[in-house]
Coordinates of C-alpha atoms and ligand atoms in Angstrom, one line a residue:
M1 CA -14.6 61.5 -22.0
S2 CA -13.7 65.0 -21.5
R3 CA -12.6 67.5 -23.8
P4 CA -8.7 68.1 -24.0
E5 CA -7.9 71.3 -22.8
L6 CA -7.6 73.5 -26.0
I7 CA -4.1 75.9 -26.4
R8 CA -4.5 79.0 -28.8
D9 CA -0.9 80.4 -28.9
P10 CA 1.8 79.2 -29.9
A11 CA 4.3 80.6 -27.1
A12 CA 2.6 80.1 -24.8
W13 CA 1.6 75.6 -25.9
Q14 CA 5.6 76.0 -26.3
R15 CA 5.4 76.7 -22.1
R16 CA 3.6 73.8 -21.5
C17 CA 5.2 71.8 -22.9
T18 CA 9.4 73.5 -21.9
D19 CA 7.7 73.1 -18.3
A20 CA 6.3 69.3 -18.5
R21 CA 9.8 68.3 -20.5
D22 CA 11.8 69.6 -17.5
A23 CA 9.2 68.4 -14.5
G24 CA 10.4 64.4 -16.5
T25 CA 7.3 63.8 -18.9
R26 CA 6.8 61.5 -21.8
I27 CA 5.8 63.1 -24.5
A28 CA 3.9 62.5 -27.6
L29 CA 2.6 64.5 -29.9
V30 CA -0.1 63.8 -33.3
P31 CA 0.1 66.6 -35.6
T32 CA -2.9 67.0 -38.2
M33 CA -5.1 69.6 -39.9
G34 CA -7.7 68.2 -38.2
Y35 CA -11.3 67.2 -39.6
L36 CA -10.2 64.3 -37.6
H37 CA -11.7 61.0 -38.9
D38 CA -10.9 57.5 -37.1
G39 CA -6.9 57.0 -39.0
H40 CA -6.2 59.9 -36.6
L41 CA -7.4 58.9 -34.1
S42 CA -5.6 56.2 -33.7
L43 CA -2.2 57.7 -33.4
M44 CA -4.0 59.2 -31.0
R45 CA -4.8 56.7 -28.8
E46 CA -0.9 55.0 -29.8
A47 CA 0.1 58.4 -29.0
R48 CA -1.2 57.4 -25.0
V49 CA -0.1 54.6 -24.8
R50 CA 3.7 55.6 -26.0
A51 CA 3.2 58.4 -23.3
D52 CA 1.9 56.7 -20.9
A53 CA 5.2 53.9 -21.4
R54 CA 7.6 54.6 -18.7
G55 CA 4.6 53.8 -16.0
R56 CA 3.9 57.1 -14.7
P57 CA 1.5 59.5 -16.5
G58 CA 2.2 60.9 -19.9
L59 CA 1.4 64.1 -22.1
S60 CA -0.1 63.4 -25.1
L61 CA -0.9 66.2 -27.0
A62 CA -2.5 66.9 -30.7
T63 CA -1.9 70.0 -33.0
I64 CA -4.8 71.1 -35.1
F65 CA -3.3 73.3 -38.0
V66 CA -4.5 73.7 -41.2
N67 CA -1.6 74.7 -42.5
P68 CA -0.6 77.6 -45.9
T69 CA 2.6 76.1 -46.4
Q70 CA 2.3 73.2 -47.6
F71 CA -1.3 74.4 -49.8
G72 CA -0.1 75.1 -53.9
P73 CA -1.7 77.8 -55.2
T74 CA -3.9 76.6 -56.8
E75 CA -4.9 73.9 -54.4
D76 CA -7.5 73.8 -51.5
L77 CA -6.2 75.2 -48.7
A78 CA -9.6 77.6 -48.2
R79 CA -12.4 75.1 -48.6
Y80 CA -9.9 72.5 -47.0
P81 CA -12.6 71.0 -44.4
R82 CA -12.8 72.8 -40.2
D83 CA -14.5 71.6 -37.2
L84 CA -12.8 72.5 -34.3
D85 CA -15.6 71.5 -31.7
G86 CA -16.6 67.6 -33.1
D87 CA -12.6 67.6 -33.5
L88 CA -12.2 68.7 -29.8
A89 CA -14.1 65.9 -28.6
K90 CA -12.7 62.6 -30.4
C91 CA -9.3 63.8 -28.9
G92 CA -10.8 64.2 -26.0
A93 CA -12.2 60.1 -25.9
A94 CA -9.4 59.0 -27.7
G95 CA -6.8 60.9 -24.8
V96 CA -5.3 63.8 -25.9
D97 CA -4.5 66.4 -23.1
L98 CA -4.0 69.6 -24.7
V99 CA -4.4 69.7 -28.6
L100 CA -2.5 74.0 -29.9
A101 CA -5.3 75.1 -32.6
P102 CA -4.2 78.1 -33.5
D103 CA -7.0 80.3 -35.0
D104 CA -4.0 83.1 -37.4
P105 CA -1.3 81.1 -39.4
G106 CA 0.2 85.1 -39.0
A107 CA 1.1 83.1 -35.3
V108 CA 3.3 79.9 -36.9
Y109 CA 4.9 82.4 -39.2
P110 CA 4.9 85.6 -38.3
K111 CA 6.6 88.4 -40.8
D112 CA 9.6 88.2 -40.7
F113 CA 9.3 84.2 -40.8
Q114 CA 12.7 83.3 -43.8
T115 CA 13.2 79.8 -42.3
W116 CA 12.6 76.2 -44.2
V117 CA 13.6 72.7 -44.3
D118 CA 14.3 70.9 -47.3
V119 CA 14.5 68.0 -47.8
A120 CA 16.2 67.6 -50.2
E121 CA 15.9 63.0 -52.1
V122 CA 12.4 62.1 -50.0
S123 CA 11.5 64.9 -50.5
K124 CA 11.0 64.2 -54.9
G125 CA 9.5 62.5 -57.1
L126 CA 5.7 61.3 -56.7
C127 CA 3.6 63.9 -54.6
G128 CA 7.1 65.9 -55.0
D129 CA 7.2 66.1 -58.2
R130 CA 3.5 66.7 -58.7
R131 CA 2.8 69.5 -56.1
P132 CA 6.1 71.8 -55.4
G133 CA 7.3 73.0 -52.2
H134 CA 4.9 70.5 -50.7
F135 CA 7.0 69.1 -48.6
R136 CA 9.2 71.5 -48.2
G137 CA 6.7 73.2 -46.1
V138 CA 5.1 69.4 -44.3
A139 CA 8.4 69.9 -42.8
T140 CA 9.2 73.7 -42.0
V141 CA 5.5 73.1 -39.9
V142 CA 6.4 69.9 -38.1
A143 CA 9.8 71.4 -37.7
K144 CA 8.7 74.6 -35.3
L145 CA 5.2 71.7 -33.5
F146 CA 8.2 69.8 -32.7
G147 CA 10.7 72.9 -31.3
L148 CA 6.9 74.2 -29.7
S149 CA 5.5 70.3 -27.7
R150 CA 8.9 69.3 -27.3
P151 CA 7.8 65.8 -28.0
H152 CA 10.0 62.0 -28.0
V153 CA 7.9 60.3 -30.2
A154 CA 5.6 61.6 -32.8
L155 CA 2.9 60.1 -35.1
F156 CA 2.5 59.5 -38.7
G157 CA -0.5 58.0 -40.3
E158 CA 1.3 55.6 -43.5
K159 CA -1.3 56.9 -46.2
D160 CA 1.4 59.9 -46.3
W161 CA 3.6 57.3 -46.9
Q162 CA 6.3 59.8 -48.8
Q163 CA 5.4 62.3 -45.7
L164 CA 6.9 60.4 -43.5
Q165 CA 9.6 59.5 -45.1
V166 CA 10.1 62.7 -45.5
L167 CA 9.8 63.8 -41.6
R168 CA 11.0 60.1 -40.8
R169 CA 14.6 62.0 -42.6
M170 CA 14.5 65.4 -41.2
A171 CA 14.3 63.9 -37.5
I172 CA 17.6 61.9 -38.4
D173 CA 19.3 64.1 -40.4
L174 CA 18.2 67.4 -37.9
D175 CA 20.0 65.3 -34.6
M176 CA 15.8 66.1 -33.6
G177 CA 16.2 63.2 -31.0
I178 CA 13.0 63.2 -31.9
D179 CA 11.6 59.1 -32.9
V180 CA 8.7 59.0 -35.9
V181 CA 6.2 56.8 -35.4
G182 CA 4.2 55.5 -38.8
M183 CA 1.4 54.1 -37.9
P184 CA -0.9 51.5 -40.2
I185 CA -3.4 53.3 -43.2
V186 CA -7.1 53.0 -41.7
R187 CA -9.9 51.6 -44.0
E188 CA -13.7 52.3 -44.3
A189 CA -15.8 48.9 -44.8
D190 CA -14.6 48.5 -48.1
G191 CA -11.7 49.7 -47.6
L192 CA -11.2 53.4 -49.1
A193 CA -8.1 55.0 -47.4
M194 CA -9.7 57.1 -44.5
S195 CA -8.7 61.0 -45.6
S196 CA -10.1 64.1 -44.4
R197 CA -10.7 64.8 -48.6
N198 CA -12.8 61.9 -48.4
A199 CA -15.5 64.1 -47.5
Y200 CA -14.9 66.5 -51.4
L201 CA -16.9 62.7 -52.8
S202 CA -20.5 63.2 -53.9
A203 CA -22.0 59.9 -53.1
E204 CA -21.4 58.2 -56.3
E205 CA -17.2 59.2 -56.3
R206 CA -17.8 57.8 -53.4
G207 CA -19.0 54.1 -54.7
R208 CA -16.4 54.7 -56.8
A209 CA -13.2 54.9 -55.3
V210 CA -13.3 51.6 -54.3
A211 CA -11.3 50.9 -57.1
I212 CA -7.6 52.2 -55.8
S213 CA -7.6 49.8 -52.8
R214 CA -8.7 46.6 -55.1
A215 CA -6.9 48.6 -57.5
L216 CA -3.7 48.1 -55.4
G217 CA -5.3 44.5 -53.4
E218 CA -4.9 42.8 -57.0
A219 CA -1.7 44.4 -57.1
G220 CA 0.0 42.9 -54.4
R221 CA -1.9 39.0 -55.6
R222 CA -0.5 40.3 -58.5
A223 CA 2.7 39.8 -56.0
A224 CA 2.0 37.0 -54.3
A225 CA 2.1 34.9 -57.2
G226 CA 4.5 35.2 -58.6
E227 CA 4.8 39.3 -60.9
R228 CA 7.5 40.7 -60.9
D229 CA 7.3 43.8 -62.8
P230 CA 6.9 47.1 -62.2
V231 CA 5.4 48.3 -64.9
A232 CA 3.1 45.2 -65.2
L233 CA 2.0 45.7 -62.1
A234 CA 1.4 49.7 -62.5
A235 CA -0.4 49.5 -65.9
G236 CA -3.0 46.6 -63.9
I237 CA -3.9 49.2 -61.5
R238 CA -4.6 52.2 -63.5
A239 CA -6.1 50.1 -66.6
A240 CA -8.7 49.2 -63.1
V241 CA -8.9 52.6 -61.4
E242 CA -9.7 54.4 -65.3
A243 CA -12.0 51.5 -65.9
A244 CA -13.3 53.2 -62.7
G245 CA -13.1 57.0 -64.2
M246 CA -10.6 58.2 -62.5
R247 CA -8.3 60.1 -64.3
V248 CA -4.7 59.0 -62.5
D249 CA -1.7 61.9 -61.3
Y250 CA 0.7 58.7 -60.9
V251 CA 0.8 55.1 -60.4
E252 CA 4.5 53.9 -59.5
L253 CA 6.9 51.1 -57.1
A254 CA 9.3 52.5 -55.3
H255 CA 11.6 51.6 -52.5
P256 CA 10.4 51.7 -49.5
E257 CA 12.2 54.9 -47.9
T258 CA 13.9 55.7 -49.9
L259 CA 11.4 56.5 -53.0
R260 CA 13.3 55.3 -55.9
P261 CA 11.7 52.9 -58.1
V262 CA 13.0 49.3 -58.5
E263 CA 13.0 47.5 -61.2
R264 CA 12.4 44.5 -59.8
A265 CA 8.9 45.1 -57.5
V266 CA 9.9 41.7 -54.9
P267 CA 8.4 41.5 -51.0
G268 CA 8.2 45.4 -49.0
T269 CA 8.3 47.3 -52.5
R270 CA 5.6 50.3 -52.0
V271 CA 3.5 50.4 -54.6
L272 CA 1.7 53.6 -54.4
V273 CA -1.2 55.6 -55.7
A274 CA -2.4 59.0 -56.4
V275 CA -5.0 59.5 -58.6
F276 CA -8.6 62.5 -59.6
L277 CA -11.7 61.4 -58.4
G278 CA -13.9 64.6 -60.0
K279 CA -12.3 66.6 -58.7
T280 CA -10.9 65.3 -56.1
R281 CA -6.9 64.0 -56.2
L282 CA -6.9 60.7 -53.5
I283 CA -3.7 58.7 -52.2
D284 CA -2.8 55.5 -51.2
N285 CA -0.5 52.9 -50.9
V286 CA 0.4 49.2 -50.2
A287 CA 3.4 46.6 -49.2
L288 CA 3.9 44.1 -52.1
P289 CA 3.3 41.2 -49.3
Ligands
PAF301 O1 -0.4 65.5 -42.9 C1 -1.3 65.8 -42.3 O2 -2.1 66.1 -41.6 C2 -0.1 66.9 -42.3 O3 0.4 67.0 -43.0 C3 0.7 67.7 -40.8 C4 1.4 66.4 -40.8 C5 0.1 67.7 -40.1 C6 1.9 69.0 -41.5 O4 0.6 70.2 -41.3

């Protein structure tokens, strides 16, 4: 597999993408913060298919940028894992044509930068409440990446379920004309949702982390057996992850699109979890069957 072309300069990237779009090329984009795992690669493989969907070769793009504006002051921006060389090889194997990896945040946020995208309602609650400003940073950088890349379609993982809803809302509200596609969570063999932050876990913590997906699976089984009470389902999850030594940030049952808490658990209700395992914050979610 050949390595994709690496472009560092956002302006050069925009010229390239605009020329391709003007020439009628279909463009698919996967924005990432790098340290790629199989979850990202499933997005890239799907991007390849969707770029080529109109019977002629399209352009499959990935961006790698650890976006400072979505990290709070006490979060892990400085130690966020990075491996550009390894990432480029993985992008190549997943059929990516071009990678944008700005080497300086100043190239994305110049000195006089002052425009922010705030997706008001769906950014509230869940991670939005626990990480103030996070979704404003995500929406703003993704709006910029959309403007730079001019994609027809953009793909995001369902692990960040609230992020996906925020970005869908943004694309609709701002008439971006971009199809925002969510792709299923990719899991390790034992069920742990893949995440770049899993790299922070010690071997012992990694062993315990499986309790998160098991607790979600058990909630699904209870719902399938007739349990409709969101409080009871959340309590079961909370007890299971606490028994595995994790601190619960939130466990909530919410409407899948509005993310408002539900009073009755029904098929499709989203169960969303955030926990601290040691110093590492992990999130996961499932739809009730
Ligand atoms: O999901 C991520 O990796 C990031 O939040 C994103 C969408 C690339 C924006 O920085």
